[in-house]
mmCIF file of C-alpha atoms in Angstrom:
data_model
loop_
_atom_site.group_PDB
_atom_site.id
_atom_site.type_symbol
_atom_site.label_atom_id
_atom_site.label_comp_id
_atom_site.label_asym_id
_atom_site.label_seq_id
_atom_site.Cartn_x
_atom_site.Cartn_y
_atom_site.Cartn_z
ATOM 1 C CA MET A 1 18.091 -5.463 19.345
ATOM 2 C CA ILE A 2 14.392 -6.213 18.996
ATOM 3 C CA CYS A 3 13.217 -6.177 15.355
ATOM 4 C CA VAL A 4 9.521 -5.638 14.640
ATOM 5 C CA VAL A 5 7.113 -4.646 11.895
ATOM 6 C CA ALA A 6 4.215 -2.334 12.778
ATOM 7 C CA ALA A 7 1.290 -0.582 11.131
ATOM 8 C CA ALA A 8 0.496 3.129 11.201
ATOM 9 C CA ILE A 9 -3.236 3.129 10.520
ATOM 10 C CA VAL A 10 -4.689 6.630 10.247
ATOM 11 C CA ARG A 11 -8.403 7.377 9.833
ATOM 12 C CA ASP A 12 -9.840 10.875 9.887
ATOM 13 C CA GLY A 13 -6.637 12.290 11.399
ATOM 14 C CA ALA A 14 -6.435 9.687 14.183
ATOM 15 C CA LEU A 15 -3.798 6.962 14.593
ATOM 16 C CA LEU A 16 -4.723 3.510 15.896
ATOM 17 C CA VAL A 17 -2.586 2.671 18.943
ATOM 18 C CA VAL A 18 -2.635 -0.298 21.296
ATOM 19 C CA ARG A 19 -1.411 -1.155 24.775
ATOM 20 C CA LYS A 20 -0.395 -4.722 25.527
ATOM 21 C CA ARG A 21 -1.350 -6.451 28.770
ATOM 22 C CA GLY A 22 1.033 -5.731 31.620
ATOM 23 C CA THR A 23 2.491 -2.605 29.980
ATOM 24 C CA ALA A 24 1.935 1.129 30.400
ATOM 25 C CA SER A 25 2.887 2.552 26.995
ATOM 26 C CA PHE A 26 0.770 2.689 23.866
ATOM 27 C CA MET A 27 2.380 1.637 20.592
ATOM 28 C CA LEU A 28 1.495 0.639 17.059
ATOM 29 C CA PRO A 29 0.005 -2.789 16.384
ATOM 30 C CA GLY A 30 2.482 -5.286 14.993
ATOM 31 C CA GLY A 31 5.231 -7.553 16.212
ATOM 32 C CA LYS A 32 8.171 -9.827 15.557
ATOM 33 C CA GLY A 33 8.483 -11.862 12.399
ATOM 34 C CA GLU A 34 8.683 -15.628 12.119
ATOM 35 C CA PRO A 35 11.540 -17.284 10.178
ATOM 36 C CA GLU A 36 11.115 -16.987 6.404
ATOM 37 C CA GLU A 37 8.225 -14.531 6.806
ATOM 38 C CA SER A 38 8.256 -11.279 4.797
ATOM 39 C CA GLU A 39 7.535 -7.975 6.542
ATOM 40 C CA ALA A 40 4.113 -7.819 4.861
ATOM 41 C CA GLU A 41 3.308 -11.376 5.989
ATOM 42 C CA THR A 42 4.393 -10.571 9.555
ATOM 43 C CA LEU A 43 2.214 -7.485 9.591
ATOM 44 C CA GLN A 44 -0.846 -9.338 8.296
ATOM 45 C CA ARG A 45 -0.407 -12.178 10.802
ATOM 46 C CA GLU A 46 0.206 -9.873 13.779
ATOM 47 C CA LEU A 47 -2.743 -7.606 12.977
ATOM 48 C CA HIS A 48 -5.032 -10.588 12.570
ATOM 49 C CA GLU A 49 -3.866 -11.980 15.939
ATOM 50 C CA GLU A 50 -4.044 -8.628 17.780
ATOM 51 C CA LEU A 51 -7.027 -6.900 16.137
ATOM 52 C CA GLY A 52 -8.962 -9.602 14.312
ATOM 53 C CA CYS A 53 -8.513 -7.966 10.908
ATOM 54 C CA ARG A 54 -5.866 -7.449 8.253
ATOM 55 C CA LEU A 55 -4.463 -4.622 6.153
ATOM 56 C CA ARG A 56 -5.586 -4.094 2.593
ATOM 57 C CA PRO A 57 -2.572 -5.226 0.554
ATOM 58 C CA GLU A 58 -3.052 -2.453 -2.007
ATOM 59 C CA GLY A 59 -1.799 0.864 -0.730
ATOM 60 C CA LEU A 60 0.617 -0.618 1.836
ATOM 61 C CA VAL A 61 3.505 1.891 1.955
ATOM 62 C CA LEU A 62 6.699 1.926 4.014
ATOM 63 C CA LEU A 63 6.698 5.032 6.235
ATOM 64 C CA GLY A 64 10.237 4.348 7.408
ATOM 65 C CA ARG A 65 12.640 2.291 9.476
ATOM 66 C CA PHE A 66 13.322 3.646 12.940
ATOM 67 C CA GLU A 67 15.195 2.777 16.142
ATOM 68 C CA ALA A 68 14.415 3.846 19.709
ATOM 69 C CA PRO A 69 14.654 2.539 23.265
ATOM 70 C CA ALA A 70 12.211 -0.330 23.768
ATOM 71 C CA ALA A 71 9.122 0.679 25.750
ATOM 72 C CA ASN A 72 8.839 -2.553 27.739
ATOM 73 C CA GLU A 73 12.339 -4.050 27.805
ATOM 74 C CA PRO A 74 14.711 -1.821 29.812
ATOM 75 C CA GLY A 75 18.124 -1.426 28.202
ATOM 76 C CA CYS A 76 16.969 -2.789 24.837
ATOM 77 C CA VAL A 77 16.571 -1.038 21.510
ATOM 78 C CA VAL A 78 13.718 -1.684 19.111
ATOM 79 C CA ARG A 79 14.237 -1.465 15.346
ATOM 80 C CA ALA A 80 10.965 -1.188 13.463
ATOM 81 C CA ALA A 81 9.763 -1.142 9.884
ATOM 82 C CA ILE A 82 6.614 0.996 9.934
ATOM 83 C CA TYR A 83 4.048 0.620 7.174
ATOM 84 C CA CYS A 84 1.040 2.841 6.484
ATOM 85 C CA GLY A 85 -2.106 1.135 5.307
ATOM 86 C CA ASP A 86 -5.858 0.741 5.646
ATOM 87 C CA LEU A 87 -7.607 -1.926 7.680
ATOM 88 C CA ASP A 88 -9.815 -4.476 6.005
ATOM 89 C CA GLY A 89 -12.378 -4.941 8.750
ATOM 90 C CA VAL A 90 -13.192 -3.480 12.145
ATOM 91 C CA PRO A 91 -10.463 -3.797 14.789
ATOM 92 C CA VAL A 92 -11.300 -5.550 18.056
ATOM 93 C CA ILE A 93 -9.034 -6.271 21.011
ATOM 94 C CA ALA A 94 -7.568 -9.789 20.886
ATOM 95 C CA ALA A 95 -4.444 -11.769 21.883
ATOM 96 C CA GLU A 96 -2.178 -9.767 24.216
ATOM 97 C CA ILE A 97 -3.864 -6.408 23.579
ATOM 98 C CA ALA A 98 -5.394 -4.821 26.693
ATOM 99 C CA GLU A 99 -6.519 -1.511 25.215
ATOM 100 C CA MET A 100 -6.937 0.147 21.826
ATOM 101 C CA LEU A 101 -7.736 3.743 20.918
ATOM 102 C CA TRP A 102 -7.554 6.320 18.149
ATOM 103 C CA LEU A 103 -5.038 9.084 18.929
ATOM 104 C CA ASP A 104 -5.438 12.500 17.292
ATOM 105 C CA VAL A 105 -2.250 12.892 15.250
ATOM 106 C CA ALA A 106 -2.459 16.701 15.281
ATOM 107 C CA GLY A 107 -2.755 16.836 19.073
ATOM 108 C CA THR A 108 0.319 14.785 19.975
ATOM 109 C CA ASP A 109 2.442 17.587 21.458
ATOM 110 C CA ASP A 110 0.973 16.713 24.866
ATOM 111 C CA PRO A 111 -0.716 13.308 24.458
ATOM 112 C CA PRO A 112 -3.231 12.171 27.102
ATOM 113 C CA ILE A 113 -1.568 8.725 27.268
ATOM 114 C CA ARG A 114 1.962 7.351 27.646
ATOM 115 C CA LEU A 115 3.500 6.643 24.244
ATOM 116 C CA ALA A 116 6.333 4.261 23.395
ATOM 117 C CA PRO A 117 9.542 6.150 22.477
ATOM 118 C CA LEU A 118 9.476 4.862 18.884
ATOM 119 C CA LEU A 119 5.979 6.263 18.438
ATOM 120 C CA SER A 120 6.591 9.666 20.029
ATOM 121 C CA ARG A 121 10.110 10.274 18.680
ATOM 122 C CA HIS A 122 9.845 8.925 15.140
ATOM 123 C CA VAL A 123 6.455 7.729 13.908
ATOM 124 C CA LEU A 124 4.289 10.700 14.903
ATOM 125 C CA PRO A 125 6.774 13.268 13.528
ATOM 126 C CA ALA A 126 6.991 11.256 10.277
ATOM 127 C CA LEU A 127 3.193 11.130 9.995
ATOM 128 C CA CYS A 128 2.970 14.876 10.605
ATOM 129 C CA ARG A 129 5.567 15.495 7.871
ATOM 130 C CA GLU A 130 3.586 13.266 5.484
ATOM 131 C CA ALA A 131 0.378 15.165 6.248
ATOM 132 C CA SER A 132 1.865 18.616 5.556
#
């Protein structure tokens, strides 16, 4: 089991997704926690490392906790706490991130990119439910 914390950042109907170096699937920014680190602390650290900015602490809301097959580790399952929030700053590619883009949440029935199972099976449907 791989446990992570990730951010669902939506602006103008588009979700920020990233692809890490050496992988094919896009996913949410975030990552694994360090010992004694809270989920919010993990999220802030990971976003700063990956995108050079942080989340605004006010308005940080848990979207849900989900499990799905891991996108990059065959035979593994990822368990993720997904938080919605707003960025404090402009995201730029850093650390292990190879690519970043804004994905139209409404047009995800046939996305133009490969999405991680957690994103396609759980996060996008949850965001669509929240929006309606």
